Amino acid sequence: MAGIEIPVYLEIGSKRTFACSLDWPGWCRSGKTEEAAIEALIESAPRYAEVAKRAHKRFPKIEAERFTVVERIEGSGTTDFGAPGKVASADYDNFDRAEANRLRDLLQAAWDLLDDVVAGAPPALKKGPRGGGRDRDQVMQHVLGAENAYARTIGLKIQEPEMGNRKAIEEVRAAIMEKIVPGGGKPEKGWPVPYFVRREAWHVLDHAWEIQDKS
């Protein structure tokens, strides 16, 4: 896959810009400028390659000149706060069963990575301004809480599980997987499935990498 074009979109806020891959859900990084955001995306490629490997997907060779900006989207306060909060135009495109399965595989790989990172991390993490100085269990519970909120955008009403309740966590994830089915178009309410998967995978990986960096 060397030399393949890598389509990305930029979500541009007043203070922060996100560069997000359209093809690889969760591979989103930010910077103060468009150039800094793309550079951060490139720097995170080895980390995301682990996700692709777990999902048994071939990750492309990363070359800066192969990145193609296919859309620029005006950001919001969410962007500046530190989360990619805008839906890309391509997220409304029709997608088939093969793509739905691919999305499911990559999201599952992100969850598996998070679980492994949490299992191997110390309870107390290095303190710093990012994440408000939360420790391992607090970060994981935050991820589960956000997952609960995100699920509502695809029509799921679920109860936030406690991080020690593996059965409840797996039930939530199974319910989410059942919503990742072929489709397309703009939903009447909530998020289109491709955007949901990208946002959920980004949040999971962002905090998995946070725990790794602070362990």
mmCIF file of C-alpha atoms in Angstrom:
data_model
loop_
_atom_site.group_PDB
_atom_site.id
_atom_site.type_symbol
_atom_site.label_atom_id
_atom_site.label_comp_id
_atom_site.label_asym_id
_atom_site.label_seq_id
_atom_site.Cartn_x
_atom_site.Cartn_y
_atom_site.Cartn_z
ATOM 1 C CA MET A 1 0.000 0.000 0.000
ATOM 2 C CA ALA A 2 3.012 2.257 -0.281
ATOM 3 C CA GLY A 3 2.183 5.480 -2.056
ATOM 4 C CA ILE A 4 -1.569 5.328 -1.452
ATOM 5 C CA GLU A 5 -3.337 8.642 -1.001
ATOM 6 C CA ILE A 6 -4.587 9.270 2.540
ATOM 7 C CA PRO A 7 -7.702 11.485 2.592
ATOM 8 C CA VAL A 8 -8.066 13.686 5.640
ATOM 9 C CA TYR A 9 -10.359 16.495 6.615
ATOM 10 C CA LEU A 10 -9.518 19.492 8.774
ATOM 11 C CA GLU A 11 -11.800 20.813 11.480
ATOM 12 C CA ILE A 12 -10.624 24.367 12.050
ATOM 13 C CA GLY A 13 -11.423 26.197 15.262
ATOM 14 C CA SER A 14 -10.219 29.609 16.400
ATOM 15 C CA LYS A 15 -7.502 28.113 18.620
ATOM 16 C CA ARG A 16 -7.110 24.510 17.498
ATOM 17 C CA THR A 17 -7.343 22.452 14.319
ATOM 18 C CA PHE A 18 -8.009 18.734 14.053
ATOM 19 C CA ALA A 19 -6.717 16.599 11.206
ATOM 20 C CA CYS A 20 -8.756 13.412 10.905
ATOM 21 C CA SER A 21 -8.368 10.436 8.600
ATOM 22 C CA LEU A 22 -11.558 9.485 6.809
ATOM 23 C CA ASP A 23 -10.468 5.882 6.260
ATOM 24 C CA TRP A 24 -9.041 5.090 9.690
ATOM 25 C CA PRO A 25 -11.528 5.860 12.490
ATOM 26 C CA GLY A 26 -9.910 7.263 15.594
ATOM 27 C CA TRP A 27 -6.814 8.509 13.810
ATOM 28 C CA CYS A 28 -7.329 12.196 14.608
ATOM 29 C CA ARG A 29 -4.822 14.628 16.079
ATOM 30 C CA SER A 30 -4.812 18.349 16.717
ATOM 31 C CA GLY A 31 -2.483 21.314 16.577
ATOM 32 C CA LYS A 32 -2.601 25.082 16.676
ATOM 33 C CA THR A 33 -2.439 25.300 12.865
ATOM 34 C CA GLU A 34 -3.403 23.110 9.923
ATOM 35 C CA GLU A 35 0.235 22.179 9.394
ATOM 36 C CA ALA A 36 0.749 21.334 13.067
ATOM 37 C CA ALA A 37 -2.370 19.161 13.095
ATOM 38 C CA ILE A 38 -1.221 17.160 10.080
ATOM 39 C CA GLU A 39 2.250 16.813 11.590
ATOM 40 C CA ALA A 40 0.707 15.496 14.805
ATOM 41 C CA LEU A 41 -1.315 13.020 12.741
ATOM 42 C CA ILE A 42 1.870 11.795 11.059
ATOM 43 C CA GLU A 43 3.689 11.487 14.385
ATOM 44 C CA SER A 44 0.868 9.351 15.785
ATOM 45 C CA ALA A 45 0.898 6.951 12.831
ATOM 46 C CA PRO A 46 3.033 4.273 14.577
ATOM 47 C CA ARG A 47 0.566 4.249 17.456
ATOM 48 C CA TYR A 48 -2.419 3.934 15.178
ATOM 49 C CA ALA A 49 -0.657 1.228 13.187
ATOM 50 C CA GLU A 50 -0.989 -0.962 16.302
ATOM 51 C CA VAL A 51 -4.759 -0.535 16.126
ATOM 52 C CA ALA A 52 -4.799 -1.520 12.453
ATOM 53 C CA LYS A 53 -2.638 -4.542 13.247
ATOM 54 C CA ARG A 54 -5.007 -5.688 15.975
ATOM 55 C CA ALA A 55 -7.885 -5.345 13.497
ATOM 56 C CA HIS A 56 -5.906 -7.306 10.875
ATOM 57 C CA LYS A 57 -5.948 -4.369 8.468
ATOM 58 C CA ARG A 58 -3.010 -3.281 6.334
ATOM 59 C CA PHE A 59 -1.985 0.211 7.378
ATOM 60 C CA PRO A 60 -0.450 2.402 4.641
ATOM 61 C CA LYS A 61 3.109 3.611 4.585
ATOM 62 C CA ILE A 62 2.986 7.153 5.918
ATOM 63 C CA GLU A 63 4.481 9.868 3.733
ATOM 64 C CA ALA A 64 3.587 13.495 4.314
ATOM 65 C CA GLU A 65 3.104 14.232 0.636
ATOM 66 C CA ARG A 66 0.469 11.498 0.381
ATOM 67 C CA PHE A 67 -1.988 13.278 2.677
ATOM 68 C CA THR A 68 -4.838 14.842 0.724
ATOM 69 C CA VAL A 69 -7.071 17.397 2.435
ATOM 70 C CA VAL A 70 -10.511 16.659 1.025
ATOM 71 C CA GLU A 71 -12.530 19.027 3.208
ATOM 72 C CA ARG A 72 -12.103 21.955 5.561
ATOM 73 C CA ILE A 73 -14.835 22.366 8.166
ATOM 74 C CA GLU A 74 -15.434 25.334 10.446
ATOM 75 C CA GLY A 75 -14.943 24.187 14.015
ATOM 76 C CA SER A 76 -16.673 25.218 17.211
ATOM 77 C CA GLY A 77 -16.067 25.537 20.912
ATOM 78 C CA THR A 78 -15.845 21.741 21.026
ATOM 79 C CA THR A 79 -12.932 21.897 18.597
ATOM 80 C CA ASP A 80 -11.105 24.468 20.683
ATOM 81 C CA PHE A 81 -11.871 22.544 23.866
ATOM 82 C CA GLY A 82 -10.037 19.555 22.424
ATOM 83 C CA ALA A 83 -12.440 17.186 20.660
ATOM 84 C CA PRO A 84 -13.292 16.728 16.976
ATOM 85 C CA GLY A 85 -16.925 17.749 16.957
ATOM 86 C CA LYS A 86 -17.986 18.178 13.327
ATOM 87 C CA VAL A 87 -19.340 15.640 10.860
ATOM 88 C CA ALA A 88 -17.523 15.387 7.529
ATOM 89 C CA SER A 89 -19.507 15.387 4.275
ATOM 90 C CA ALA A 90 -18.222 11.899 3.454
ATOM 91 C CA ASP A 91 -19.836 10.549 6.628
ATOM 92 C CA TYR A 92 -23.202 10.766 4.864
ATOM 93 C CA ASP A 93 -22.083 8.597 1.927
ATOM 94 C CA ASN A 94 -23.566 5.144 1.490
ATOM 95 C CA PHE A 95 -21.441 2.308 2.868
ATOM 96 C CA ASP A 96 -21.823 -1.419 2.399
ATOM 97 C CA ARG A 97 -21.547 -4.471 4.647
ATOM 98 C CA ALA A 98 -17.810 -4.809 4.036
ATOM 99 C CA GLU A 99 -17.216 -1.260 5.228
ATOM 100 C CA ALA A 100 -19.517 -1.746 8.223
ATOM 101 C CA ASN A 101 -17.502 -4.816 9.197
ATOM 102 C CA ARG A 102 -14.278 -2.854 8.765
ATOM 103 C CA LEU A 103 -15.564 -0.105 11.064
ATOM 104 C CA ARG A 104 -16.563 -2.693 13.642
ATOM 105 C CA ASP A 105 -13.153 -4.367 13.494
ATOM 106 C CA LEU A 106 -11.259 -1.101 13.992
ATOM 107 C CA LEU A 107 -13.500 0.057 16.830
ATOM 108 C CA GLN A 108 -13.112 -3.307 18.560
ATOM 109 C CA ALA A 109 -9.343 -3.022 18.152
ATOM 110 C CA ALA A 110 -9.413 0.412 19.815
ATOM 111 C CA TRP A 111 -11.410 -0.999 22.736
ATOM 112 C CA ASP A 112 -9.027 -3.953 23.052
ATOM 113 C CA LEU A 113 -6.028 -1.637 23.096
ATOM 114 C CA LEU A 114 -7.594 0.493 25.822
ATOM 115 C CA ASP A 115 -8.380 -2.574 27.919
ATOM 116 C CA ASP A 116 -4.803 -3.832 27.620
ATOM 117 C CA VAL A 117 -3.335 -0.424 28.452
ATOM 118 C CA VAL A 118 -5.548 -0.073 31.536
ATOM 119 C CA ALA A 119 -4.685 -3.600 32.686
ATOM 120 C CA GLY A 120 -0.969 -2.875 32.467
ATOM 121 C CA ALA A 121 -0.958 0.668 33.896
ATOM 122 C CA PRO A 122 -0.332 1.646 37.526
ATOM 123 C CA PRO A 123 -3.350 2.990 39.451
ATOM 124 C CA ALA A 124 -1.654 6.372 39.964
ATOM 125 C CA LEU A 125 -0.639 8.269 36.837
ATOM 126 C CA LYS A 126 1.831 11.107 36.446
ATOM 127 C CA LYS A 127 0.085 14.377 37.163
ATOM 128 C CA GLY A 128 -0.161 17.176 34.669
ATOM 129 C CA PRO A 129 -2.591 19.740 33.218
ATOM 130 C CA ARG A 130 -4.087 17.349 30.636
ATOM 131 C CA GLY A 131 -7.107 15.443 31.873
ATOM 132 C CA GLY A 132 -7.175 17.328 35.146
ATOM 133 C CA GLY A 133 -4.651 15.025 36.745
ATOM 134 C CA ARG A 134 -6.911 11.978 36.741
ATOM 135 C CA ASP A 135 -5.591 8.561 37.673
ATOM 136 C CA ARG A 136 -6.075 5.349 35.692
ATOM 137 C CA ASP A 137 -9.486 4.331 37.001
ATOM 138 C CA GLN A 138 -10.840 7.862 36.710
ATOM 139 C CA VAL A 139 -9.732 8.078 33.075
ATOM 140 C CA MET A 140 -11.325 4.732 32.272
ATOM 141 C CA GLN A 141 -14.594 5.696 33.968
ATOM 142 C CA HIS A 142 -14.580 8.951 32.025
ATOM 143 C CA VAL A 143 -14.279 6.981 28.775
ATOM 144 C CA LEU A 144 -17.201 4.758 29.774
ATOM 145 C CA GLY A 145 -19.281 7.802 30.652
ATOM 146 C CA ALA A 146 -18.595 9.461 27.322
ATOM 147 C CA GLU A 147 -19.386 6.191 25.568
ATOM 148 C CA ASN A 148 -22.765 6.245 27.257
ATOM 149 C CA ALA A 149 -23.400 9.761 25.949
ATOM 150 C CA TYR A 150 -22.138 8.977 22.445
ATOM 151 C CA ALA A 151 -24.385 5.907 22.256
ATOM 152 C CA ARG A 152 -27.457 8.118 22.506
ATOM 153 C CA THR A 153 -26.469 9.763 19.206
ATOM 154 C CA ILE A 154 -27.095 6.454 17.410
ATOM 155 C CA GLY A 155 -30.326 5.688 19.221
ATOM 156 C CA LEU A 156 -29.057 3.674 22.171
ATOM 157 C CA LYS A 157 -30.162 4.287 25.735
ATOM 158 C CA ILE A 158 -27.768 2.465 28.009
ATOM 159 C CA GLN A 159 -26.632 2.721 31.587
ATOM 160 C CA GLU A 160 -23.034 3.716 32.206
ATOM 161 C CA PRO A 161 -21.176 0.628 33.469
ATOM 162 C CA GLU A 162 -18.654 0.644 36.282
ATOM 163 C CA MET A 163 -15.148 -0.034 35.039
ATOM 164 C CA GLY A 164 -14.876 -3.196 37.118
ATOM 165 C CA ASN A 165 -18.044 -4.675 35.657
ATOM 166 C CA ARG A 166 -16.745 -6.461 32.568
ATOM 167 C CA LYS A 167 -20.103 -8.036 31.788
ATOM 168 C CA ALA A 168 -21.819 -4.646 31.665
ATOM 169 C CA ILE A 169 -19.020 -3.139 29.570
ATOM 170 C CA GLU A 170 -19.214 -5.963 27.044
ATOM 171 C CA GLU A 171 -22.993 -5.654 26.871
ATOM 172 C CA VAL A 172 -22.685 -1.941 26.042
ATOM 173 C CA ARG A 173 -20.088 -2.634 23.382
ATOM 174 C CA ALA A 174 -22.190 -5.421 21.871
ATOM 175 C CA ALA A 175 -25.183 -3.074 21.681
ATOM 176 C CA ILE A 176 -23.044 -0.467 19.924
ATOM 177 C CA MET A 177 -21.771 -3.054 17.438
ATOM 178 C CA GLU A 178 -25.348 -3.958 16.515
ATOM 179 C CA LYS A 179 -25.853 -0.347 15.392
ATOM 180 C CA ILE A 180 -22.884 -0.403 13.001
ATOM 181 C CA VAL A 181 -24.712 -1.673 9.937
ATOM 182 C CA PRO A 182 -24.681 -0.708 6.239
ATOM 183 C CA GLY A 183 -26.414 2.541 5.461
ATOM 184 C CA GLY A 184 -25.883 6.128 4.465
ATOM 185 C CA GLY A 185 -27.533 9.478 4.219
ATOM 186 C CA LYS A 186 -28.284 12.012 6.917
ATOM 187 C CA PRO A 187 -30.068 10.555 9.951
ATOM 188 C CA GLU A 188 -33.146 12.311 11.284
ATOM 189 C CA LYS A 189 -31.472 12.548 14.673
ATOM 190 C CA GLY A 190 -27.973 12.076 16.019
ATOM 191 C CA TRP A 191 -24.774 11.160 14.216
ATOM 192 C CA PRO A 192 -24.180 9.143 11.063
ATOM 193 C CA VAL A 193 -22.552 5.817 11.887
ATOM 194 C CA PRO A 194 -19.120 6.544 10.309
ATOM 195 C CA TYR A 195 -18.796 9.714 12.362
ATOM 196 C CA PHE A 196 -19.925 7.956 15.520
ATOM 197 C CA VAL A 197 -17.260 5.279 15.047
ATOM 198 C CA ARG A 198 -14.572 7.893 14.342
ATOM 199 C CA ARG A 199 -15.517 9.973 17.394
ATOM 200 C CA GLU A 200 -15.808 6.958 19.688
ATOM 201 C CA ALA A 201 -12.542 5.431 18.486
ATOM 202 C CA TRP A 202 -10.776 8.790 18.790
ATOM 203 C CA HIS A 203 -11.910 9.214 22.380
ATOM 204 C CA VAL A 204 -10.928 5.672 23.322
ATOM 205 C CA LEU A 205 -7.477 5.984 21.740
ATOM 206 C CA ASP A 206 -6.850 9.504 22.973
ATOM 207 C CA HIS A 207 -7.222 8.323 26.561
ATOM 208 C CA ALA A 208 -5.457 5.001 25.999
ATOM 209 C CA TRP A 209 -2.442 6.962 24.757
ATOM 210 C CA GLU A 210 -2.825 9.401 27.656
ATOM 211 C CA ILE A 211 -2.592 6.522 30.124
ATOM 212 C CA GLN A 212 0.446 5.141 28.303
ATOM 213 C CA ASP A 213 2.170 8.532 28.394
ATOM 214 C CA LYS A 214 1.455 9.033 32.083
ATOM 215 C CA SER A 215 2.306 5.534 33.300
#
